[in-house]
Coordinates of C-alpha atoms and ligand atoms in Angstrom, one line a residue:
Chain V
M205 CA -26.6 0.7 -31.1
T206 CA -30.3 1.2 -30.3
T207 CA -31.5 4.7 -29.9
D208 CA -32.6 4.3 -26.3
A209 CA -29.2 2.9 -25.1
S210 CA -27.7 5.1 -22.4
P211 CA -24.4 6.8 -23.3
A212 CA -21.2 5.3 -21.8
L213 CA -20.7 8.5 -19.8
Q214 CA -23.0 11.4 -19.0
V215 CA -21.5 14.3 -17.1
D216 CA -23.7 17.1 -15.9
D217 CA -22.6 20.4 -14.5
L218 CA -19.5 19.0 -12.9
V219 CA -17.6 21.2 -10.4
V220 CA -14.3 20.3 -9.0
A221 CA -12.5 22.5 -6.4
Y222 CA -9.3 22.2 -4.4
G223 CA -10.0 24.4 -1.4
R224 CA -11.0 27.7 -2.8
V225 CA -9.5 27.1 -6.3
Q226 CA -12.2 26.0 -8.7
A227 CA -10.5 23.8 -11.3
V228 CA -13.7 22.7 -13.1
R229 CA -16.7 25.1 -13.1
G230 CA -19.8 23.4 -14.4
V231 CA -18.7 21.1 -17.2
S232 CA -21.3 18.9 -19.0
F233 CA -20.6 16.4 -21.8
T234 CA -21.7 13.1 -23.1
V235 CA -19.6 10.2 -24.3
P236 CA -21.5 7.8 -26.6
S237 CA -20.9 4.1 -26.2
G238 CA -18.0 3.0 -28.5
G239 CA -17.0 6.6 -29.2
L240 CA -13.7 8.4 -28.8
V241 CA -14.1 11.8 -27.2
A242 CA -11.2 14.2 -26.9
L243 CA -10.9 16.8 -24.1
V244 CA -8.3 19.3 -25.1
G245 CA -7.1 22.6 -23.6
A246 CA -4.1 24.4 -22.3
N247 CA -2.1 23.7 -19.1
G248 CA -4.4 24.0 -16.1
A249 CA -7.6 24.0 -18.0
G250 CA -9.0 21.3 -15.7
K251 CA -8.6 18.3 -17.9
S252 CA -7.0 16.0 -15.4
S253 CA -9.4 17.2 -12.7
I254 CA -12.3 16.1 -14.8
L255 CA -10.8 12.7 -15.5
N256 CA -10.0 12.2 -11.8
A257 CA -13.5 13.1 -10.8
L258 CA -14.9 10.6 -13.4
A259 CA -12.5 7.9 -12.1
G260 CA -13.5 8.4 -8.4
L261 CA -10.0 9.8 -7.5
V262 CA -11.3 13.2 -6.7
R263 CA -14.6 14.0 -5.1
P264 CA -16.5 16.6 -7.2
R265 CA -18.0 19.5 -5.3
S266 CA -21.2 19.2 -7.3
G267 CA -22.7 17.8 -10.5
S268 CA -23.2 14.3 -11.5
V269 CA -21.6 11.5 -13.4
R270 CA -23.6 8.6 -15.0
F271 CA -21.7 5.6 -16.2
G272 CA -23.8 3.3 -18.4
G273 CA -27.0 4.8 -17.1
R274 CA -26.0 4.4 -13.4
D275 CA -25.3 7.4 -11.2
V276 CA -21.7 6.9 -10.0
T277 CA -21.0 10.3 -8.6
R278 CA -18.5 10.1 -5.7
R279 CA -18.2 6.3 -5.9
P280 CA -14.7 5.3 -4.9
A281 CA -12.2 4.4 -7.6
H282 CA -12.0 0.7 -6.7
E283 CA -15.7 0.3 -7.3
L284 CA -15.5 2.1 -10.6
V285 CA -12.5 0.0 -11.8
A286 CA -14.4 -3.2 -10.9
A287 CA -17.3 -1.9 -12.9
G288 CA -15.2 -1.2 -16.0
L289 CA -14.3 2.6 -15.8
V290 CA -10.5 2.6 -15.8
Q291 CA -8.0 5.4 -16.0
V292 CA -4.5 5.6 -17.6
P293 CA -3.1 8.3 -15.5
E294 CA -1.1 11.4 -16.4
G295 CA 2.6 10.7 -16.1
R296 CA 1.9 6.9 -16.4
E297 CA 2.4 6.1 -12.7
V298 CA 3.9 2.7 -13.3
L299 CA 5.1 1.1 -10.1
A300 CA 8.8 1.6 -10.7
T301 CA 10.2 -0.8 -8.1
M302 CA 7.9 -3.6 -9.2
T303 CA 8.3 -5.8 -12.2
V304 CA 6.4 -5.4 -15.5
D305 CA 4.6 -8.6 -14.6
E306 CA 3.6 -7.4 -11.2
N307 CA 2.3 -4.2 -12.6
L308 CA 0.1 -6.1 -15.0
R309 CA -1.1 -8.4 -12.1
L310 CA -2.0 -5.3 -10.1
G311 CA -4.0 -4.1 -13.2
A312 CA -5.9 -7.4 -13.0
W313 CA -6.7 -6.8 -9.3
H314 CA -10.4 -7.2 -10.0
R315 CA -10.1 -10.1 -12.5
R316 CA -9.4 -13.0 -10.1
S317 CA -10.6 -15.8 -12.4
D318 CA -9.2 -14.8 -15.8
A319 CA -6.1 -12.7 -14.8
D320 CA -3.6 -15.0 -16.4
E321 CA -5.4 -15.2 -19.8
R322 CA -5.8 -11.4 -19.9
I323 CA -2.1 -10.8 -19.0
D324 CA -1.0 -13.3 -21.6
E325 CA -3.2 -11.5 -24.1
M326 CA -1.4 -8.3 -23.3
Y327 CA 2.0 -9.9 -23.8
G328 CA 0.8 -11.0 -27.2
R329 CA -0.3 -7.6 -28.0
F330 CA 2.8 -5.8 -26.6
P331 CA 5.7 -8.1 -27.3
V332 CA 8.1 -5.5 -25.8
L333 CA 6.4 -6.0 -22.4
A334 CA 6.7 -9.8 -22.7
E335 CA 10.4 -9.4 -23.3
R336 CA 10.8 -7.2 -20.3
R337 CA 8.3 -8.9 -18.0
A338 CA 10.9 -9.6 -15.2
L339 CA 12.4 -6.2 -15.3
Q340 CA 11.5 -3.4 -12.9
A341 CA 9.1 -1.0 -14.6
G342 CA 11.3 1.9 -13.6
A343 CA 14.0 0.5 -16.0
L344 CA 11.7 0.8 -19.0
S345 CA 11.9 3.7 -21.5
G346 CA 9.2 6.4 -21.4
G347 CA 7.4 4.8 -24.4
E348 CA 7.6 1.4 -22.9
Q349 CA 6.2 2.7 -19.6
Q350 CA 3.3 4.3 -21.4
M351 CA 2.6 1.0 -23.2
L352 CA 2.7 -0.7 -19.8
A353 CA 0.4 1.9 -18.3
I354 CA -2.1 1.2 -21.1
A355 CA -1.8 -2.6 -20.9
R356 CA -2.2 -2.4 -17.2
A357 CA -5.5 -0.5 -17.6
L358 CA -6.6 -2.9 -20.4
V359 CA -6.2 -6.1 -18.3
A360 CA -8.8 -4.7 -16.0
G361 CA -11.2 -5.1 -18.9
P362 CA -12.6 -1.6 -19.2
S363 CA -15.7 -0.7 -21.0
V364 CA -14.6 3.0 -20.8
L365 CA -11.0 4.0 -20.8
L366 CA -9.9 7.4 -19.5
M367 CA -6.5 8.4 -21.0
D368 CA -4.7 11.4 -19.6
E369 CA -2.0 12.8 -21.9
P370 CA -0.7 9.4 -23.1
S371 CA 1.6 11.1 -25.6
M372 CA 3.2 13.4 -23.0
G373 CA 7.0 13.5 -23.2
L374 CA 7.4 10.9 -25.9
A375 CA 9.3 11.0 -29.2
P376 CA 7.2 11.6 -32.3
K377 CA 7.6 8.0 -33.5
I378 CA 6.4 6.7 -30.2
V379 CA 3.5 9.1 -30.2
D380 CA 2.5 7.5 -33.5
E381 CA 2.6 4.1 -31.8
V382 CA 0.5 5.3 -28.9
F383 CA -2.1 6.7 -31.2
A384 CA -2.2 3.5 -33.2
V385 CA -2.9 1.6 -30.0
I386 CA -5.6 4.0 -29.1
A387 CA -7.3 3.5 -32.5
E388 CA -7.1 -0.3 -31.9
I389 CA -8.6 0.0 -28.5
Q390 CA -11.6 1.9 -29.9
A391 CA -11.9 -0.5 -32.8
A392 CA -12.1 -3.3 -30.3
G393 CA -15.3 -1.7 -28.9
T394 CA -13.9 0.2 -25.9
T395 CA -15.2 3.7 -25.3
V396 CA -12.3 6.2 -24.9
V397 CA -12.0 9.6 -23.3
L398 CA -8.8 11.1 -24.5
V399 CA -7.2 14.1 -22.7
E400 CA -4.4 15.8 -24.6
Q401 CA -2.4 19.0 -24.9
N402 CA -1.6 17.8 -28.3
A403 CA -5.0 19.0 -29.5
R404 CA -4.6 18.5 -33.2
R405 CA -3.5 15.0 -32.8
A406 CA -6.2 14.2 -30.4
L407 CA -9.0 15.7 -32.5
R408 CA -7.8 13.8 -35.5
A409 CA -8.2 10.6 -33.6
A410 CA -11.5 11.5 -32.0
T411 CA -15.1 11.5 -33.2
Y412 CA -16.2 14.4 -31.0
G413 CA -14.3 17.0 -29.1
Y414 CA -14.5 19.5 -26.3
V415 CA -12.2 22.4 -25.9
L416 CA -11.7 23.5 -22.3
E417 CA -10.7 26.9 -21.0
S418 CA -10.2 27.6 -17.3
G419 CA -12.6 25.0 -16.2
T420 CA -15.4 25.5 -18.6
V421 CA -16.2 24.2 -22.1
A422 CA -15.3 26.9 -24.6
H423 CA -16.1 24.9 -27.8
E424 CA -17.5 21.6 -28.6
G425 CA -18.5 19.7 -31.8
P426 CA -17.6 16.9 -34.1
A427 CA -13.8 16.6 -34.1
D428 CA -13.6 17.4 -37.8
D429 CA -15.6 20.6 -37.3
L430 CA -13.4 21.7 -34.5
L431 CA -10.3 21.1 -36.6
A432 CA -11.7 23.4 -39.2
D433 CA -13.0 26.0 -36.8
R434 CA -11.0 29.2 -37.2
R435 CA -11.4 30.3 -33.6
V436 CA -10.2 26.9 -32.4
I437 CA -7.3 27.0 -34.9
Q438 CA -6.2 30.4 -33.7
A439 CA -6.4 29.7 -30.0
Y440 CA -5.3 26.1 -29.7
L441 CA -4.0 24.5 -32.9
G442 CA -1.8 27.2 -34.5
I443 CA -0.8 27.0 -38.1
E444 CA 0.5 23.7 -39.1
Chain R
M297 CA 27.1 -22.4 22.6
Q298 CA 24.5 -22.3 25.4
Q299 CA 24.7 -18.5 25.1
I300 CA 23.9 -18.6 21.4
V301 CA 20.8 -20.7 22.1
N302 CA 19.7 -18.2 24.8
G303 CA 20.4 -15.3 22.5
V304 CA 18.5 -16.7 19.6
F305 CA 15.6 -17.4 22.0
T306 CA 15.4 -13.8 23.3
G307 CA 16.3 -12.4 19.9
S308 CA 13.5 -14.2 18.1
I309 CA 11.0 -12.4 20.3
Y310 CA 12.6 -9.1 19.6
A311 CA 12.6 -9.8 15.9
L312 CA 8.9 -10.8 15.9
F313 CA 8.0 -7.6 17.7
A314 CA 10.2 -5.5 15.4
I315 CA 9.0 -7.1 12.2
G316 CA 5.4 -6.0 12.8
F317 CA 6.6 -2.6 13.9
T318 CA 8.6 -2.2 10.7
L319 CA 5.9 -3.6 8.5
V320 CA 3.6 -0.6 9.1
F321 CA 6.4 1.8 8.6
G322 CA 7.6 0.1 5.4
I323 CA 4.2 0.0 3.8
L324 CA 2.4 3.0 5.2
H325 CA 5.3 5.2 6.3
R326 CA 3.7 5.5 9.8
L327 CA 5.2 4.7 13.2
N328 CA 2.6 2.9 15.3
L329 CA 3.5 3.6 18.9
A330 CA 0.6 1.5 20.1
H331 CA 2.6 -1.6 19.1
S332 CA 4.0 -2.0 22.6
A333 CA 0.5 -1.9 24.1
V334 CA -0.5 -4.7 21.7
F335 CA 2.5 -6.6 22.9
A336 CA 1.3 -6.3 26.5
A337 CA -2.3 -7.0 25.5
G338 CA -1.2 -10.2 23.7
A339 CA 0.4 -11.4 27.0
F340 CA -2.6 -10.7 29.1
I341 CA -5.0 -12.1 26.6
G342 CA -2.9 -15.3 26.4
I343 CA -2.9 -15.7 30.2
E344 CA -6.7 -15.0 30.3
L345 CA -7.3 -17.7 27.7
A346 CA -5.0 -20.3 29.2
E347 CA -6.0 -19.7 32.8
N348 CA -9.5 -18.4 32.9
A349 CA -10.9 -19.9 29.8
G350 CA -8.9 -23.1 30.2
M351 CA -7.6 -23.1 26.7
P352 CA -4.6 -25.3 25.9
I353 CA -1.6 -23.2 25.0
W354 CA -1.4 -24.5 21.5
L355 CA -4.8 -23.0 21.0
A356 CA -4.3 -19.9 23.0
I357 CA -1.4 -18.7 20.8
P358 CA -3.3 -18.7 17.6
S359 CA -6.2 -17.0 19.4
V360 CA -3.9 -14.3 20.5
L361 CA -2.8 -13.9 16.9
V362 CA -6.4 -13.3 15.9
A363 CA -7.0 -11.0 18.8
G364 CA -3.9 -9.0 17.9
G365 CA -5.2 -8.6 14.4
V366 CA -8.4 -7.2 15.8
L367 CA -6.5 -4.7 17.9
G368 CA -4.6 -3.7 14.8
L369 CA -7.9 -2.9 13.1
V370 CA -9.0 -0.8 16.1
I371 CA -5.7 1.1 16.1
E372 CA -6.0 1.9 12.4
R373 CA -9.6 3.0 12.8
L374 CA -9.0 5.1 15.9
A375 CA -5.5 6.4 15.7
F376 CA -4.7 6.6 12.0
R377 CA -7.7 6.7 9.6
P378 CA -9.4 9.8 11.0
L379 CA -6.2 11.8 10.7
G380 CA -5.2 10.4 7.3
G381 CA -6.1 13.5 5.3
R382 CA -4.0 15.9 7.4
H383 CA -0.8 17.3 5.9
D384 CA 0.9 16.4 9.2
A385 CA -0.6 12.9 9.2
H386 CA 2.7 11.2 10.2
F387 CA 3.1 13.2 13.3
A388 CA -0.6 13.2 14.2
G389 CA -0.7 9.4 13.9
L390 CA 2.4 9.0 16.0
I391 CA 0.7 11.0 18.8
S392 CA -2.7 9.5 18.5
S393 CA -1.2 6.0 18.5
I394 CA 0.4 6.7 21.8
A395 CA -3.0 7.7 23.1
V396 CA -4.7 4.5 21.8
G397 CA -1.9 2.5 23.3
A398 CA -2.5 4.2 26.6
M399 CA -6.2 3.4 26.3
F400 CA -5.4 -0.3 25.8
L401 CA -3.2 -0.3 28.9
A402 CA -5.9 1.4 30.9
L403 CA -8.4 -1.2 29.9
L404 CA -6.0 -4.0 30.8
Q405 CA -5.5 -2.3 34.2
A406 CA -9.2 -1.9 34.7
R407 CA -9.7 -5.6 34.2
Y408 CA -6.6 -7.1 35.7
G409 CA -5.3 -4.5 38.2
P410 CA -1.7 -3.4 38.4
D411 CA -0.3 -6.7 39.5
T412 CA 2.0 -9.1 37.6
R413 CA 0.1 -11.9 36.0
R414 CA 1.5 -15.4 35.4
F415 CA 0.6 -18.6 33.6
A416 CA -0.1 -21.6 35.8
P417 CA 3.1 -23.7 36.3
D418 CA 1.8 -26.6 34.1
T419 CA 0.8 -24.4 31.1
F420 CA 3.8 -25.4 29.2
P421 CA 5.4 -28.9 29.3
Q422 CA 8.8 -28.6 31.0
H423 CA 10.8 -30.8 28.7
R424 CA 14.5 -30.2 28.3
Y425 CA 16.7 -31.6 25.6
D426 CA 20.5 -32.0 25.6
V427 CA 21.8 -31.3 22.1
L428 CA 25.6 -31.5 21.8
G429 CA 26.0 -30.5 25.4
V430 CA 23.6 -27.6 25.1
S431 CA 20.5 -27.6 27.1
V432 CA 17.4 -26.5 25.2
S433 CA 13.9 -26.4 26.6
L434 CA 10.8 -27.2 24.7
L435 CA 9.5 -23.7 25.4
Q436 CA 12.6 -22.2 23.8
L437 CA 12.2 -24.4 20.8
T438 CA 8.6 -23.5 20.5
V439 CA 9.2 -19.8 20.8
V440 CA 11.9 -19.8 18.2
A441 CA 9.9 -22.0 15.9
V442 CA 6.7 -19.9 16.2
S443 CA 8.6 -16.7 15.6
L444 CA 10.4 -18.0 12.6
V445 CA 7.3 -19.4 11.0
L446 CA 5.4 -16.2 11.5
M447 CA 8.3 -14.0 10.2
V448 CA 9.0 -16.2 7.2
G449 CA 5.3 -16.4 6.6
L450 CA 4.9 -12.7 6.6
S451 CA 7.9 -12.2 4.3
V452 CA 6.5 -14.7 1.8
L453 CA 3.0 -13.1 2.0
V454 CA 4.5 -9.7 1.2
A455 CA 6.7 -11.0 -1.5
R456 CA 4.3 -13.4 -3.3
S457 CA 0.7 -13.0 -2.4
R458 CA -2.0 -10.9 -4.0
L459 CA -2.4 -8.9 -0.8
G460 CA 1.4 -8.5 -0.5
R461 CA 1.6 -7.2 -4.0
A462 CA -1.0 -4.6 -3.2
M463 CA 0.8 -3.7 0.0
R464 CA 4.0 -3.1 -2.0
A465 CA 2.1 -1.0 -4.5
V466 CA 0.6 1.1 -1.7
A467 CA 4.1 1.4 -0.2
E468 CA 5.5 2.8 -3.4
N469 CA 2.7 4.9 -4.7
P470 CA -0.7 5.0 -3.0
H471 CA -2.2 7.1 -5.8
A472 CA -1.2 4.6 -8.4
A473 CA -2.7 1.9 -6.3
R474 CA -6.0 3.7 -6.2
V475 CA -5.9 4.2 -9.9
L476 CA -5.6 0.5 -10.4
G477 CA -8.7 -0.1 -8.3
I478 CA -7.0 -1.3 -5.1
N479 CA -9.0 -0.4 -2.0
V480 CA -6.2 1.4 -0.3
D481 CA -8.1 1.7 3.0
R482 CA -8.6 -2.0 3.1
V483 CA -4.9 -2.8 2.4
T484 CA -4.0 -0.3 5.1
A485 CA -6.3 -2.0 7.6
A486 CA -4.9 -5.4 6.6
T487 CA -1.4 -4.1 7.2
F488 CA -2.2 -3.0 10.7
A489 CA -3.9 -6.3 11.4
L490 CA -0.9 -8.3 10.3
S491 CA 1.5 -6.1 12.2
S492 CA -0.5 -6.2 15.5
A493 CA -1.2 -10.0 15.1
L494 CA 2.6 -10.6 15.2
G495 CA 3.1 -8.0 18.0
A496 CA 0.5 -9.7 20.2
V497 CA 2.1 -13.2 19.6
A498 CA 5.5 -11.7 20.5
G499 CA 3.9 -10.5 23.8
V500 CA 2.4 -13.9 24.7
L501 CA 5.7 -15.7 23.8
F502 CA 7.6 -13.2 25.9
A503 CA 5.2 -13.8 28.9
L504 CA 5.6 -17.5 28.5
S505 CA 9.4 -17.3 28.4
V506 CA 9.7 -15.2 31.6
N507 CA 6.4 -16.5 33.0
S508 CA 5.1 -13.1 33.9
A509 CA 3.2 -10.2 32.3
Q510 CA 3.1 -6.6 33.5
L511 CA 1.4 -3.6 32.1
S512 CA 4.8 -2.0 31.6
M513 CA 6.3 -4.9 29.7
G514 CA 5.9 -3.1 26.3
F515 CA 8.0 0.0 27.1
N516 CA 11.4 -1.6 27.2
I517 CA 10.8 -3.7 24.1
E518 CA 9.4 -0.7 22.3
L519 CA 12.7 1.1 22.5
K520 CA 14.6 -2.0 21.5
G521 CA 12.2 -2.6 18.7
L522 CA 12.6 0.9 17.4
A523 CA 16.4 0.6 17.6
V524 CA 16.2 -2.7 15.8
I525 CA 14.2 -1.4 12.9
I526 CA 16.4 1.7 12.6
V527 CA 19.5 -0.5 12.5
G528 CA 17.9 -3.0 10.2
G529 CA 16.8 -0.3 7.9
M530 CA 13.4 1.3 8.3
G531 CA 10.8 -0.7 6.7
S532 CA 13.0 -3.7 5.9
L533 CA 11.5 -7.0 7.1
K534 CA 14.8 -8.8 6.7
G535 CA 16.5 -6.0 8.7
A536 CA 14.1 -6.4 11.6
M537 CA 14.6 -10.2 11.7
V538 CA 18.4 -9.9 11.6
G539 CA 18.5 -6.9 13.9
G540 CA 16.2 -8.6 16.5
L541 CA 18.3 -11.8 16.5
A542 CA 21.5 -9.8 16.7
L543 CA 20.2 -7.7 19.6
G544 CA 19.2 -10.9 21.5
L545 CA 22.7 -12.4 21.0
I546 CA 24.5 -9.2 21.9
E547 CA 22.6 -8.8 25.1
V548 CA 23.3 -12.4 26.2
F549 CA 27.0 -12.0 25.5
A550 CA 27.1 -8.7 27.2
V551 CA 25.5 -10.1 30.3
T552 CA 27.6 -13.2 30.6
Q553 CA 31.0 -11.7 29.5
I554 CA 30.8 -8.3 31.0
G555 CA 28.0 -8.1 33.5
S556 CA 24.3 -7.5 33.5
S557 CA 24.5 -3.8 34.3
W558 CA 26.4 -3.3 31.0
R559 CA 23.8 -5.0 28.9
D560 CA 22.0 -1.9 27.5
V561 CA 25.2 0.0 27.2
I562 CA 26.8 -2.6 25.1
A563 CA 23.7 -3.4 23.1
F564 CA 22.7 0.2 22.2
G565 CA 26.4 1.2 21.8
L566 CA 26.8 -1.4 19.1
L567 CA 23.6 -0.4 17.4
I568 CA 24.9 3.2 17.3
A569 CA 28.2 2.0 16.0
I570 CA 26.4 0.2 13.1
L571 CA 24.4 3.3 12.3
L572 CA 27.6 5.3 12.2
V573 CA 29.0 3.0 9.6
R574 CA 25.7 2.4 7.7
P575 CA 23.4 5.4 8.3
Q576 CA 20.6 3.8 6.2
G577 CA 20.7 0.6 8.3
L578 CA 21.8 -2.9 7.5
F579 CA 19.2 -3.6 4.8
G580 CA 17.9 -0.1 4.2
S581 CA 18.5 1.7 1.0
R582 CA 18.6 5.4 0.7
K583 CA 16.4 5.8 -2.3
V584 CA 13.7 3.2 -2.4
R585 CA 12.3 1.7 0.7
E586 CA 12.8 -2.1 0.7
V587 CA 9.8 -3.9 2.0
Ligands
ATP640 N1 -4.4 18.6 -6.0 C1 -4.5 19.9 -6.3 N2 -4.6 20.9 -5.4 C2 -4.7 22.2 -5.7 N3 -4.9 22.6 -6.9 C3 -4.9 21.7 -7.9 C4 -4.7 20.3 -7.7 N4 -4.7 19.7 -8.9 C5 -4.9 20.6 -9.8 N5 -5.0 21.9 -9.3 C6 -5.3 23.1 -10.0 O1 -6.5 23.0 -10.7 C7 -6.3 23.6 -12.0 C8 -6.6 22.5 -13.0 O2 -5.6 21.5 -13.0 P1 -5.6 20.2 -13.9 O3 -4.5 19.4 -13.5 O4 -7.0 19.6 -13.8 O5 -5.4 20.8 -15.3 P2 -5.0 20.1 -16.7 O6 -5.8 20.7 -17.7 O7 -4.9 18.7 -16.5 O8 -3.5 20.7 -16.8 P3 -2.2 20.0 -17.5 O9 -2.4 20.1 -19.0 O10 -1.1 20.7 -17.0 O11 -2.2 18.5 -17.1 C9 -4.9 24.1 -12.1 O12 -5.0 25.5 -11.8 C10 -4.2 23.4 -11.0 O13 -3.2 24.2 -10.4
MG641 MG1 -3.5 17.3 -16.6

């Protein structure tokens, strides 16, 4: 990476509010291209609000978002997905009454020419989805649904993937699988922003981390430093 | 047998009207009460094109389809989109669609006046065929064929096409559709356009079949259409098709067997009876809306 390359994401003084409730109060952070940045924090800290603002699903009240050097603040989600900024939403949001295959085809909405190849690639990568391709997504287990949600985002061909609590509600063994997939995604060159309540796990996977507290950044630093920071351990990680 | 033919003929127009009506409900969970005004507008536009612009009828019908689509876009823009963010958007859209429908009718009245309009007598060739002792007119065949082609076409589009897949995604979970990068506003507009295109063609086919068009022609069919889509299962395309055809058949039998003044009593009585047995409608499911 050249020194003058713009970061994958540059967020400045982001404010997100729902009516009079300010969920995000002036958050700034940078995601280097190819990096894996973790945003951790307790329930209601504003993690999803930040991701939704980045993804164009919520209009921020103020602040700016730059994606690959371009100002994309308040651009609609469909433009951002087409440009390669794609979210794996909290709670997976698979289309339960549609088949696995249809879910993947919808993920490839903006890939008209190479949709088939990309979907086949996902079937190769997630054999369980290939086996279940004709089943309704609602019939899959939680872990399978999470894999579908990730595969569905990957067929869009993201350069930056925003992942909101991908380990939520999954058995420990499946959580391991999810984190293995996240590591693969990053290794393949995709930039990842990972939101997790499972802070220790997320920081272990990440290169850099931000700890959020009621809508502001309370701590930030290289993930290893945060994992060793006594204040962070006491407030967020607990004794292992 | 003759009655079955006549029932299918009327029923296919009911079904075509109802399928567009139920499409918007099934995908967007909105009732568009301007649908009956589109039905009337389709008839008047068809007569205008055939009589004043001298268009042959086989060209006028597809033109009405396109014009109906445009009306659908107008309805979405005026009656639904501005109110979309409200928490009472269902109810607000219902009311504002009545208003937009009234505006359409007012515009029609401003241009054509309050009188009944008709096609010229030679608009449609008057062929009749005898099939197994049943007399069928070319007009009847055409109306049934056009309705069936459009209804089957719509069902295939929803079930198989890229747009149809997006429509079903929006129906199930608009937020998930947005996350996937689907332009939900555009899918919504396309849904209204398709719905109104079919509603307008139903109007011109109805006007051809009775050779008249009145401003009030939509009111009666609006109630029937509503009954049909409730009985068919709200949002179910198949239900609207079967329900519309069934209503046409029931009406014809009621008129010929019992007497024309009993038509609505029998038809609506039977519809209520079906709902008592199957409250979710023939093809409706209680949990997930079938599209
Ligand atoms: N759509 C909304 N309308 C009103 N308030 C909201 C909305 N979404 C979130 N909030 C509020 O904003 C604050 C931040 O919520 P957010 O979902 O961003 O937090 P989070 O860190 O993702 O929490 P969790 O770990 O539970 O997912 C919370 O107080 C929440 O109640
Ligand atoms: Mg959240």
